[in-house]
Amino acid sequence: MTKANWNYPTAVRFGAGRIADLPDALKVAGVEKPLLVTDAGLAGLPVTQKVLADLKAQGIDVSLFSDVKPNPISANVEAGIKVLREGGYDGVIAFGGGSGLDTAKVIAFMAGQTRPMWDFEDIGDWWTRADPQGIFPIVAVPTTAGTGSEVGRAGVITDETTHTKKVIFHPLMMPKVVIADPELTVGMPKFITVGTGMDALAHCLEAYCAPGYHPMADGIAVEGIRLVFENLPKVVLDPGNIEARGHLMSAAAMGATAFQKGLGAIHALSHPVGALYDTHHGMTNAVFMPYVLKVNKPAIEAKIARLAAYLGLAPSFDAFLHAVVALRLRLEVPHTLSDFGVDGEQRDKIGDMAIVDPTAGGNPVELTRERALEIFDRAMEGRI
Ligand SMILES: [Fe+2]
């Protein structure tokens, strides 16, 4: 398989077997005593245990922190900060899927801060409140291909007092080195492979559709979309296809690179549903995707027709919409929110939360409360 080193948007060591580079990556990042942060589900799996054992065998004094929920809460971050500060660590290995990576990055960011975490929410220039000297270096090792958080400068944490997801942002939360080794994703269950892959697709698609002039993001997004369309079905049919898994890992990093341009209503609705029903983030995006596309159609029709042509489809909005629906069907994504276990009881609250979600502003048509509820109702009923 192709191996490559990239320096955009950070140093990425890409390819099968690159996890062997982790000791060197730590050295490059200036980390001697790392705390490996991952989520509770991943901590006990062989993939994590092997990485820990290999590091220890090479004389690296590494410890594990894994008190991290699938949708991480501030208490998880606070517990991690305490362990990091009291254990004399000098850096963090962010290991896992979105929850592990995001929590790890926020813990590393908070290492030397004196203000509380919510003071650094991604609002205006609040990030400038942080002391850059107090941010520990991060080496990121994704074990899923979806979130792209390994190349991102933010972490999403749930405020358990309000059940809202909040973004903590700082430019120095960008990992110093990323190990993108698709072999680490092989053991993921199908549900996670599909959910994370569809999250990568949602990042690329929403970034591409977001208004504003950012041709670099647009270019990255369209190729990321192609990689997911071509490779996610291959991986579902043959989970051992490392080549295809590598392409998905690239698409994940591309999605997160592109979405600095913006996200949109898929994420704005997925965030409250995830916070209120504890659903899988990427799979929730996958459920919402065609309904959001349809409601946004007046603003994105020409753009999506160009995208369809690039994908080898008929150059029309409808051809792309059909391809999305067909992809979901092939991957056994639930077609409606009801099939996904979401009831309508919190409908009004979801509408309220969606329009103030930080991603709502990137939607190509204004996400009013009426529009958010229209998308929600369509997704409940399966009415594209
Ligand atoms: Fe996402």
Short mmCIF file of N, CA, C and O in Angstrom, two decimals, residues 133-233:
data_model
loop_
_atom_site.label_atom_id
_atom_site.label_comp_id
_atom_site.label_asym_id
_atom_site.label_seq_id
_atom_site.Cartn_x
_atom_site.Cartn_y
_atom_site.Cartn_z
N GLN A 133 1.21 28.84 26.31
CA GLN A 133 2.27 28.06 26.99
C GLN A 133 1.68 26.88 27.76
O GLN A 133 2.39 25.92 28.08
N GLY A 134 0.41 26.97 28.10
CA GLY A 134 -0.21 25.92 28.91
C GLY A 134 -0.83 24.80 28.10
O GLY A 134 -1.52 23.95 28.65
N ILE A 135 -0.60 24.81 26.78
CA ILE A 135 -1.19 23.77 25.93
C ILE A 135 -0.14 22.69 25.66
O ILE A 135 0.93 22.99 25.14
N PHE A 136 -0.45 21.46 26.03
CA PHE A 136 0.50 20.36 25.84
C PHE A 136 0.46 19.86 24.39
O PHE A 136 -0.60 19.89 23.74
N PRO A 137 1.61 19.37 23.88
CA PRO A 137 1.62 18.83 22.52
C PRO A 137 0.79 17.54 22.40
O PRO A 137 0.68 16.77 23.34
N ILE A 138 0.22 17.39 21.21
CA ILE A 138 -0.69 16.27 20.94
C ILE A 138 -0.17 15.48 19.74
O ILE A 138 0.19 16.06 18.71
N VAL A 139 -0.14 14.15 19.88
CA VAL A 139 0.05 13.26 18.73
C VAL A 139 -1.27 12.51 18.56
O VAL A 139 -1.77 11.92 19.51
N ALA A 140 -1.86 12.60 17.37
CA ALA A 140 -3.18 12.00 17.17
C ALA A 140 -3.09 10.70 16.38
O ALA A 140 -2.35 10.62 15.39
N VAL A 141 -3.83 9.70 16.86
CA VAL A 141 -3.87 8.39 16.20
C VAL A 141 -5.33 8.00 16.02
O VAL A 141 -5.94 7.41 16.93
N PRO A 142 -5.94 8.33 14.87
CA PRO A 142 -7.34 7.94 14.67
C PRO A 142 -7.48 6.43 14.46
O PRO A 142 -6.63 5.81 13.81
N THR A 143 -8.53 5.88 15.04
CA THR A 143 -8.82 4.45 14.82
C THR A 143 -10.14 4.27 14.08
O THR A 143 -10.62 3.16 13.92
N THR A 144 -10.74 5.39 13.69
CA THR A 144 -11.90 5.33 12.80
C THR A 144 -11.61 6.31 11.66
O THR A 144 -10.72 7.15 11.78
N ALA A 145 -12.35 6.16 10.58
CA ALA A 145 -12.17 7.08 9.45
C ALA A 145 -13.45 7.87 9.32
O ALA A 145 -14.38 7.47 8.64
N GLY A 146 -13.52 9.00 10.04
CA GLY A 146 -14.76 9.77 9.97
C GLY A 146 -14.65 11.17 10.50
O GLY A 146 -14.78 12.14 9.75
N THR A 147 -14.39 11.30 11.78
CA THR A 147 -14.41 12.60 12.42
C THR A 147 -13.41 13.58 11.82
O THR A 147 -13.68 14.77 11.68
N GLY A 148 -12.21 13.08 11.48
CA GLY A 148 -11.18 13.97 10.99
C GLY A 148 -10.62 14.87 12.08
O GLY A 148 -9.81 15.75 11.82
N SER A 149 -11.04 14.62 13.32
CA SER A 149 -10.59 15.47 14.43
C SER A 149 -9.06 15.45 14.57
O SER A 149 -8.49 16.37 15.15
N GLU A 150 -8.43 14.42 14.00
CA GLU A 150 -6.96 14.34 14.06
C GLU A 150 -6.29 15.52 13.34
O GLU A 150 -5.15 15.82 13.61
N VAL A 151 -7.01 16.15 12.41
CA VAL A 151 -6.44 17.32 11.73
C VAL A 151 -7.25 18.58 12.03
O VAL A 151 -7.23 19.54 11.25
N GLY A 152 -7.96 18.59 13.15
CA GLY A 152 -8.80 19.73 13.51
C GLY A 152 -8.26 20.48 14.71
O GLY A 152 -7.45 19.95 15.48
N ARG A 153 -8.76 21.72 14.85
CA ARG A 153 -8.28 22.59 15.92
C ARG A 153 -9.35 22.80 16.99
O ARG A 153 -9.37 23.82 17.66
N ALA A 154 -10.25 21.83 17.10
CA ALA A 154 -11.34 21.98 18.06
C ALA A 154 -11.75 20.63 18.63
O ALA A 154 -11.37 19.58 18.11
N GLY A 155 -12.50 20.68 19.72
CA GLY A 155 -13.07 19.46 20.30
C GLY A 155 -14.51 19.74 20.68
O GLY A 155 -14.82 20.85 21.13
N VAL A 156 -15.39 18.75 20.48
CA VAL A 156 -16.79 18.92 20.84
C VAL A 156 -17.06 18.18 22.15
O VAL A 156 -16.80 16.98 22.26
N ILE A 157 -17.54 18.91 23.13
CA ILE A 157 -17.82 18.34 24.46
C ILE A 157 -19.26 18.69 24.83
O ILE A 157 -19.72 19.80 24.57
N THR A 158 -19.98 17.72 25.44
CA THR A 158 -21.36 17.98 25.86
C THR A 158 -21.37 18.63 27.25
O THR A 158 -20.73 18.12 28.18
N ASP A 159 -22.09 19.75 27.34
CA ASP A 159 -22.31 20.37 28.64
C ASP A 159 -23.49 19.62 29.27
O ASP A 159 -24.63 19.78 28.84
N GLU A 160 -23.20 18.79 30.28
CA GLU A 160 -24.24 17.91 30.81
C GLU A 160 -25.32 18.67 31.57
O GLU A 160 -26.40 18.16 31.78
N THR A 161 -25.03 19.92 31.97
CA THR A 161 -26.05 20.68 32.68
C THR A 161 -27.15 21.16 31.72
O THR A 161 -28.30 21.31 32.11
N THR A 162 -26.78 21.41 30.47
CA THR A 162 -27.79 21.90 29.51
C THR A 162 -28.05 20.91 28.37
O THR A 162 -28.88 21.17 27.50
N HIS A 163 -27.32 19.78 28.37
CA HIS A 163 -27.42 18.79 27.28
C HIS A 163 -27.14 19.40 25.91
O HIS A 163 -27.76 19.06 24.92
N THR A 164 -26.20 20.33 25.88
CA THR A 164 -25.83 20.90 24.58
C THR A 164 -24.37 20.57 24.29
O THR A 164 -23.54 20.47 25.19
N LYS A 165 -24.11 20.41 22.98
CA LYS A 165 -22.72 20.16 22.56
C LYS A 165 -22.06 21.51 22.32
O LYS A 165 -22.61 22.36 21.64
N LYS A 166 -20.88 21.67 22.89
CA LYS A 166 -20.16 22.93 22.73
C LYS A 166 -18.80 22.65 22.12
O LYS A 166 -18.19 21.62 22.37
N VAL A 167 -18.34 23.61 21.32
CA VAL A 167 -17.05 23.47 20.64
C VAL A 167 -16.00 24.27 21.40
O VAL A 167 -16.18 25.46 21.66
N ILE A 168 -14.92 23.60 21.75
CA ILE A 168 -13.77 24.27 22.35
C ILE A 168 -12.73 24.41 21.25
O ILE A 168 -12.36 23.41 20.62
N PHE A 169 -12.25 25.61 21.03
CA PHE A 169 -11.36 25.86 19.89
C PHE A 169 -10.09 26.59 20.30
O PHE A 169 -10.13 27.51 21.13
N HIS A 170 -8.99 26.17 19.74
CA HIS A 170 -7.74 26.93 19.80
C HIS A 170 -6.83 26.44 18.67
O HIS A 170 -6.74 25.23 18.45
N PRO A 171 -6.16 27.37 17.96
CA PRO A 171 -5.29 26.92 16.86
C PRO A 171 -4.25 25.89 17.30
O PRO A 171 -3.89 25.00 16.51
N LEU A 172 -3.77 25.99 18.54
CA LEU A 172 -2.73 25.06 18.99
C LEU A 172 -3.28 23.69 19.41
O LEU A 172 -2.54 22.84 19.87
N MET A 173 -4.61 23.51 19.27
CA MET A 173 -5.15 22.16 19.50
C MET A 173 -4.90 21.26 18.30
O MET A 173 -5.18 20.06 18.34
N MET A 174 -4.39 21.81 17.22
CA MET A 174 -4.01 20.99 16.06
C MET A 174 -2.88 20.04 16.49
O MET A 174 -1.84 20.50 16.97
N PRO A 175 -3.08 18.72 16.33
CA PRO A 175 -2.00 17.80 16.71
C PRO A 175 -0.69 18.11 15.97
O PRO A 175 -0.71 18.53 14.81
N LYS A 176 0.42 17.90 16.67
CA LYS A 176 1.74 18.16 16.05
C LYS A 176 2.01 17.12 14.96
O LYS A 176 2.61 17.44 13.94
N VAL A 177 1.66 15.87 15.25
CA VAL A 177 1.87 14.78 14.30
C VAL A 177 0.62 13.89 14.31
O VAL A 177 0.03 13.66 15.36
N VAL A 178 0.24 13.40 13.13
CA VAL A 178 -0.87 12.45 13.00
C VAL A 178 -0.32 11.14 12.43
O VAL A 178 0.45 11.17 11.47
N ILE A 179 -0.72 10.04 13.04
CA ILE A 179 -0.42 8.73 12.46
C ILE A 179 -1.73 8.24 11.84
O ILE A 179 -2.68 7.93 12.57
N ALA A 180 -1.80 8.21 10.53
CA ALA A 180 -3.03 7.76 9.84
C ALA A 180 -2.78 6.37 9.28
O ALA A 180 -2.34 6.20 8.15
N ASP A 181 -3.04 5.38 10.12
CA ASP A 181 -2.76 3.98 9.76
C ASP A 181 -4.08 3.23 9.60
O ASP A 181 -4.74 2.90 10.59
N PRO A 182 -4.49 2.94 8.36
CA PRO A 182 -5.80 2.32 8.16
C PRO A 182 -5.94 0.93 8.78
O PRO A 182 -7.06 0.47 9.01
N GLU A 183 -4.82 0.28 9.09
CA GLU A 183 -4.93 -1.04 9.73
C GLU A 183 -5.60 -0.95 11.09
O GLU A 183 -6.21 -1.90 11.56
N LEU A 184 -5.51 0.22 11.73
CA LEU A 184 -6.12 0.39 13.06
C LEU A 184 -7.64 0.41 12.98
O LEU A 184 -8.32 0.26 13.99
N THR A 185 -8.19 0.63 11.79
CA THR A 185 -9.65 0.73 11.67
C THR A 185 -10.31 -0.61 11.35
O THR A 185 -11.53 -0.71 11.32
N VAL A 186 -9.49 -1.64 11.13
CA VAL A 186 -10.04 -2.93 10.64
C VAL A 186 -11.00 -3.57 11.64
O VAL A 186 -12.01 -4.16 11.24
N GLY A 187 -10.74 -3.44 12.92
CA GLY A 187 -11.57 -4.14 13.91
C GLY A 187 -12.88 -3.44 14.24
O GLY A 187 -13.67 -3.93 15.04
N MET A 188 -13.14 -2.28 13.64
CA MET A 188 -14.36 -1.54 13.98
C MET A 188 -15.60 -2.30 13.51
O MET A 188 -15.61 -2.83 12.41
N PRO A 189 -16.65 -2.33 14.34
CA PRO A 189 -17.89 -2.97 13.88
C PRO A 189 -18.47 -2.21 12.68
O PRO A 189 -18.18 -1.02 12.49
N LYS A 190 -19.30 -2.92 11.88
CA LYS A 190 -19.83 -2.34 10.66
C LYS A 190 -20.58 -1.02 10.93
O LYS A 190 -20.44 -0.05 10.19
N PHE A 191 -21.35 -0.99 12.02
CA PHE A 191 -22.14 0.21 12.34
C PHE A 191 -21.22 1.43 12.48
O PHE A 191 -21.53 2.52 12.00
N ILE A 192 -20.07 1.23 13.11
CA ILE A 192 -19.14 2.34 13.33
C ILE A 192 -18.45 2.71 12.01
O ILE A 192 -18.27 3.89 11.70
N THR A 193 -18.08 1.69 11.23
CA THR A 193 -17.45 1.98 9.92
C THR A 193 -18.38 2.82 9.06
O THR A 193 -17.97 3.82 8.47
N VAL A 194 -19.65 2.42 9.01
CA VAL A 194 -20.63 3.15 8.19
C VAL A 194 -20.89 4.54 8.78
O VAL A 194 -20.84 5.55 8.07
N GLY A 195 -21.13 4.60 10.08
CA GLY A 195 -21.45 5.88 10.72
C GLY A 195 -20.32 6.89 10.56
O GLY A 195 -20.54 8.05 10.20
N THR A 196 -19.09 6.44 10.80
CA THR A 196 -17.96 7.36 10.70
C THR A 196 -17.72 7.76 9.24
O THR A 196 -17.43 8.92 8.95
N GLY A 197 -17.84 6.80 8.33
CA GLY A 197 -17.65 7.12 6.91
C GLY A 197 -18.68 8.14 6.43
O GLY A 197 -18.37 9.04 5.66
N MET A 198 -19.91 8.00 6.92
CA MET A 198 -20.96 8.95 6.53
C MET A 198 -20.73 10.32 7.19
O MET A 198 -21.16 11.35 6.66
N ASP A 199 -20.07 10.33 8.34
CA ASP A 199 -19.70 11.62 8.95
C ASP A 199 -18.69 12.34 8.06
O ASP A 199 -18.82 13.54 7.81
N ALA A 200 -17.71 11.59 7.56
CA ALA A 200 -16.72 12.19 6.65
C ALA A 200 -17.42 12.74 5.40
O ALA A 200 -17.12 13.85 4.95
N LEU A 201 -18.38 11.97 4.89
CA LEU A 201 -19.13 12.44 3.71
C LEU A 201 -19.91 13.72 4.05
O LEU A 201 -19.92 14.68 3.27
N ALA A 202 -20.55 13.73 5.22
CA ALA A 202 -21.32 14.92 5.64
C ALA A 202 -20.41 16.14 5.78
O ALA A 202 -20.79 17.25 5.39
N HIS A 203 -19.20 15.94 6.31
CA HIS A 203 -18.26 17.08 6.43
C HIS A 203 -17.92 17.65 5.06
O HIS A 203 -17.94 18.86 4.84
N CYS A 204 -17.56 16.74 4.13
CA CYS A 204 -17.19 17.21 2.78
C CYS A 204 -18.38 17.88 2.10
O CYS A 204 -18.24 18.95 1.50
N LEU A 205 -19.54 17.26 2.20
CA LEU A 205 -20.72 17.76 1.50
C LEU A 205 -21.17 19.12 2.06
O LEU A 205 -21.47 20.05 1.30
N GLU A 206 -21.23 19.22 3.39
CA GLU A 206 -21.68 20.49 3.97
C GLU A 206 -20.66 21.60 3.74
O GLU A 206 -21.03 22.76 3.51
N ALA A 207 -19.37 21.25 3.77
CA ALA A 207 -18.34 22.27 3.50
C ALA A 207 -18.49 22.76 2.06
O ALA A 207 -18.42 23.96 1.78
N TYR A 208 -18.70 21.81 1.14
CA TYR A 208 -18.85 22.17 -0.28
C TYR A 208 -20.06 23.08 -0.50
O TYR A 208 -20.02 24.01 -1.30
N CYS A 209 -21.15 22.80 0.22
CA CYS A 209 -22.39 23.55 0.03
C CYS A 209 -22.41 24.88 0.80
O CYS A 209 -23.24 25.74 0.49
N ALA A 210 -21.55 25.01 1.79
CA ALA A 210 -21.56 26.24 2.60
C ALA A 210 -21.25 27.44 1.72
O ALA A 210 -20.41 27.35 0.83
N PRO A 211 -21.94 28.57 1.96
CA PRO A 211 -21.66 29.74 1.14
C PRO A 211 -20.29 30.33 1.50
O PRO A 211 -19.72 29.97 2.51
N GLY A 212 -19.81 31.20 0.66
CA GLY A 212 -18.52 31.81 0.95
C GLY A 212 -17.49 31.37 -0.07
O GLY A 212 -17.66 30.35 -0.73
N TYR A 213 -16.43 32.16 -0.21
CA TYR A 213 -15.40 31.90 -1.22
C TYR A 213 -14.24 31.15 -0.57
O TYR A 213 -13.50 31.73 0.23
N HIS A 214 -14.12 29.87 -0.87
CA HIS A 214 -13.01 29.08 -0.33
C HIS A 214 -12.74 27.93 -1.31
O HIS A 214 -13.07 26.77 -1.03
N PRO A 215 -12.16 28.26 -2.47
CA PRO A 215 -11.98 27.23 -3.50
C PRO A 215 -11.10 26.06 -3.06
O PRO A 215 -11.29 24.93 -3.55
N MET A 216 -10.18 26.29 -2.15
CA MET A 216 -9.34 25.18 -1.67
C MET A 216 -10.20 24.17 -0.93
O MET A 216 -10.10 22.96 -1.16
N ALA A 217 -11.04 24.67 -0.04
CA ALA A 217 -11.93 23.77 0.70
C ALA A 217 -12.86 23.03 -0.26
O ALA A 217 -13.11 21.82 -0.10
N ASP A 218 -13.38 23.75 -1.26
CA ASP A 218 -14.29 23.11 -2.22
C ASP A 218 -13.59 21.97 -2.97
O ASP A 218 -14.16 20.90 -3.16
N GLY A 219 -12.36 22.22 -3.39
CA GLY A 219 -11.61 21.19 -4.13
C GLY A 219 -11.36 19.96 -3.28
O GLY A 219 -11.52 18.82 -3.73
N ILE A 220 -10.97 20.19 -2.04
CA ILE A 220 -10.72 19.07 -1.13
C ILE A 220 -12.02 18.30 -0.89
O ILE A 220 -12.05 17.07 -0.88
N ALA A 221 -13.10 19.04 -0.72
CA ALA A 221 -14.39 18.42 -0.40
C ALA A 221 -14.88 17.50 -1.52
O ALA A 221 -15.32 16.38 -1.25
N VAL A 222 -14.79 17.93 -2.78
CA VAL A 222 -15.34 17.10 -3.85
C VAL A 222 -14.56 15.79 -3.99
O VAL A 222 -15.15 14.73 -4.21
N GLU A 223 -13.25 15.85 -3.83
CA GLU A 223 -12.47 14.60 -3.92
C GLU A 223 -12.76 13.71 -2.70
O GLU A 223 -12.83 12.49 -2.82
N GLY A 224 -12.96 14.32 -1.55
CA GLY A 224 -13.33 13.55 -0.36
C GLY A 224 -14.65 12.82 -0.56
O GLY A 224 -14.82 11.66 -0.17
N ILE A 225 -15.60 13.52 -1.19
CA ILE A 225 -16.91 12.90 -1.47
C ILE A 225 -16.74 11.69 -2.39
O ILE A 225 -17.28 10.62 -2.16
N ARG A 226 -15.91 11.85 -3.43
CA ARG A 226 -15.66 10.74 -4.36
C ARG A 226 -15.06 9.54 -3.60
O ARG A 226 -15.46 8.39 -3.81
N LEU A 227 -14.10 9.82 -2.73
CA LEU A 227 -13.44 8.73 -2.01
C LEU A 227 -14.43 7.95 -1.14
O LEU A 227 -14.36 6.73 -1.04
N VAL A 228 -15.36 8.66 -0.49
CA VAL A 228 -16.34 7.95 0.36
C VAL A 228 -17.29 7.14 -0.52
O VAL A 228 -17.54 5.96 -0.25
N PHE A 229 -17.82 7.75 -1.58
CA PHE A 229 -18.76 7.02 -2.45
C PHE A 229 -18.12 5.75 -3.00
O PHE A 229 -18.76 4.71 -3.09
N GLU A 230 -16.85 5.82 -3.39
CA GLU A 230 -16.23 4.65 -4.01
C GLU A 230 -15.74 3.63 -3.00
O GLU A 230 -15.67 2.45 -3.32
N ASN A 231 -15.39 4.07 -1.80
CA ASN A 231 -14.70 3.13 -0.90
C ASN A 231 -15.52 2.64 0.29
O ASN A 231 -15.24 1.56 0.79
N LEU A 232 -16.53 3.40 0.72
CA LEU A 232 -17.29 2.92 1.88
C LEU A 232 -18.03 1.62 1.57
O LEU A 232 -17.97 0.67 2.36
N PRO A 233 -18.69 1.49 0.40
CA PRO A 233 -19.32 0.20 0.10
C PRO A 233 -18.31 -0.95 0.00
O PRO A 233 -18.60 -2.07 0.42
#
